[in-house]
Structures are given as structure tokens and as C-alpha cells.
Amino acid sequence: MRPNLPSGQASSRHGWVPAVAAASAALVAMAVTAALGLWAAGATDLPGGACPRVVAATVVTAVGGSVELSADAGGIAGTRAGLTVVPLSVTLVGALVATTGFLRPLRHRAVASAAELAGWAARIAAVWLLGLTALALAARRTFAVSLGDDTLNDLGEVFGVTPKAGFTTDVPLTLLSGLLWLAGVLVLALLVSRGAPLPPRLLRFQESVRPAAYAMVVLLLACVALGVVVALVTAATRGRAAQTLAVVLLGLPNLVWLAFTVGLGATWEGRVQGPFGLPMPHVLDEVLRGSDTATLNLRTLGEQDGRVWWLVAADAVLLLAAAFVMAARSPARTPAWRHGVHMAVALVLTVLMICLVGRISAHYGLTLFGISDLGGTGLTGDLFLRPEVWSALGLAALWGLAAGFLGGLSARGRAGRGRVGDGIR
């Protein structure tokens, strides 16, 4: 273990230049990921060169920012529109890059004062907010909307109705959400990394918190890695490579983490109406599309495709592996039942996070002369996906207790790597 650096040298290792590099790298990585995903989805064909502004809006939503849809169809027409979705591929890339930049100057140190860590995080946050402000201001655009039907177009011209739709950003709310997102990412980085120093008063918590937090991050990343493999196989065997790439770069964690909770036995509710579609396997769209609210779980999906039941086996393997990793990084004296408790708490928090960020809600509509459907022209639609949170958390607790206990038993003789004095790596 290396000795603590002198205060002047420590400050130089994480001053303003590294802060600019860390925050800028995260924002650039997110923008590049969003741009490639939107390019694969065909967003470059948007009129008026709007793609860069859509990229900015995508990055804003990826950190929890607020992008508001707006519409205007004149005095004799009514409009409604709304969108809530988090492109978790962009979010994940930003989180990984931000944590790398945050942790790099702190390597090889066991202890750091709270003031030092707060100061370093504040520098990154200041640069982050400047970049996020620029993106939020750029994330606004208005488009003209065709009425689709010749008769409706003629009526629109007679009465001077030219429907327009667009999006804009609530800048203050976006900055607040983005700051909270960054704070959460940096705190999680300190919890997960054994190479990150902690204030002396918090060292006693690392034996119980860090192994479980690390195991959950490994679990989520393993789900994403499996999703990438499935996506590559799908693209190679069924074609549609551009569409698959768009899903991978924009919403792959949305799909694989949803599938993970379904494998645990969780239930989601949703509906797809109108021209909306979900960037997910056809079986999910089949269950959700209809006039009534659909239930999405192992039973309903299994009725469409029996292979869905393999999610249970996949979840069991992933959870046992994560529990083994957690136990192997924990002190050797930890009993198996305590591993179960730690795993249950960590998994409940992880599933809660998935339930919060995995929700989808989108709707739009145009009413002309009191006609809401406009002859089925495709100008109305509704989509939502939401979990049954409490049942999902209860199932996560049960799975966590069982997997943690078994992982603790299997890791006997291998534990002890999580002790304070055990080489900070």
C-alpha cells in the first residue's frame, strides 16, 4: 500500500484540469453513443438538420433531465404529447466514464478526508453542470407535422391549421437531476471500488457495504454483456443489423434489466396503442399491444414463447455467481446467514433502481374539429410500461437471501479479500 500523498501533490492530482477531463470525457462519450444509436435508428433523416439537437435531448434524458414535448395546431385543433424514458445505454456509458475519471487520481490510497473527496467531486460537478447547461439549451426543436390524409390536409389548409410538434428542455430541473445523477454515480464509485479511499469514519462500513455493492454492479454489467451477445447473434442470424445496433446503443439495459426482473418473477404492466413500437423482442410487443392494460410476467410471456422460462435459470446462475463474488470479497469470519442478509438488501435496492429507471411513458394525439382519431391516420398513440414495485422487491429479497446464503457456503475458505488491510487494488 502506498503512503498518503502530501496535500499539495494530492491537490495537483485532482485539480481543475483533471476535473475538466473527467466531466468532458463523460459528456462526450454519452453524446457519441447517442449519436451512433440515433444514426442507426435513422434520425439523420429528420428535417432541418435536427439530429444534433435530438442527440442533445437524448443525453439530457439519460441523466434524468426533463425534455418536454410541445405541439401547436391552431385555434380549432387540440394537441397533447408527453414522453418519459431513460436511454440506459447512454446512461451506463456516461457512468462508467465518469467513475473512471473520478477514481483515477485517488488510486493507491487507503484513506482520504471527507473535505478532499468533496472538493474533488465539486470540481467535476462544476464542469459537468456547464456542459449539461449547454446541452439542455441545445435540446429544443420544432417540426411541422403532416396530417397524413388528403382530406384532412385540405381542411387544414382551408382553416389555416398547420400542426407543429417539438421538444424543449426544462433547464433548471435538468441541472438538478443531472447533479443528483452525478452525485449518485460518484458515491456508488466510492462504494464499489476497493482502490478508492474513504474518510476514516467510514472505513468500518466497507466490509459490509463494498462487497455487496460490487457484486450488484458486476451482476448488472453481466446482464448487459449477455444482452450484447444475444444482440450480435440476432443481428448475424436474422439481419436488421442497423435496428439491432440502435437498440444496443440506446436501450439495451432497458431490455436486459427488465428481463432480469421478469426472471425473478416480477410483474410489469403496460400497453402499446397506435404506431408506437417498443425496441424489444416481438414477443413483448405481442403481449403489450392491445386496447387494455396487459400483464407482463413469466406466465404471459411463456404463453407466447416457452423459451422465456429460461430466464429463471439464467437469473439463478447470475445471482449465485454474484453472491459468490460478494462472499469471496467479504471478511472470512462472516457467517452464511449474514451474506444472505447483505445480498437481499443489495438486490432489493438494485431491483428498486431498475423499477424506477425502467418505466416508459409516451403519448401524443391531435384532435381536429373534435375528431380525436383523425381517421386512423397514425397521429395518435399511447405507450406505457410500469412495474408492480412491491411484489418485485419482495421477490428480490427472497432471491437475495437464498443466493447470498448459498454463495456464503460456497465461498468458505476463499473469503477475506474485503478486509481493510487487504491490499487496496
PDB file of C-alpha atoms in Angstrom, residues 31 96 208-209 215 218 292 298 321 364 409:
ATOM      1  CA  ALA A  31     -23.031  12.195 -26.919  1.00  0.00           C
ATOM      2  CA  LEU A  96     -18.544   4.235 -16.458  1.00  0.00           C
ATOM      3  CA  SER A 208     -20.310  -4.935   4.776  1.00  0.00           C
ATOM      4  CA  VAL A 209     -21.126  -2.449   2.015  1.00  0.00           C
ATOM      5  CA  ALA A 215     -21.490  -7.761  -6.625  1.00  0.00           C
ATOM      6  CA  VAL A 218     -20.990  -6.986 -11.628  1.00  0.00           C
ATOM      7  CA  ASP A 292     -56.465  -2.999 -22.493  1.00  0.00           C
ATOM      8  CA  LEU A 298     -43.257 -15.219 -16.928  1.00  0.00           C
ATOM      9  CA  ALA A 321     -22.187 -16.048  -9.192  1.00  0.00           C
ATOM     10  CA  TYR A 364     -49.363  12.016 -28.386  1.00  0.00           C
ATOM     11  CA  LEU A 409     -21.363 -21.512   1.874  1.00  0.00           C
TER      12      LEU A 409
END
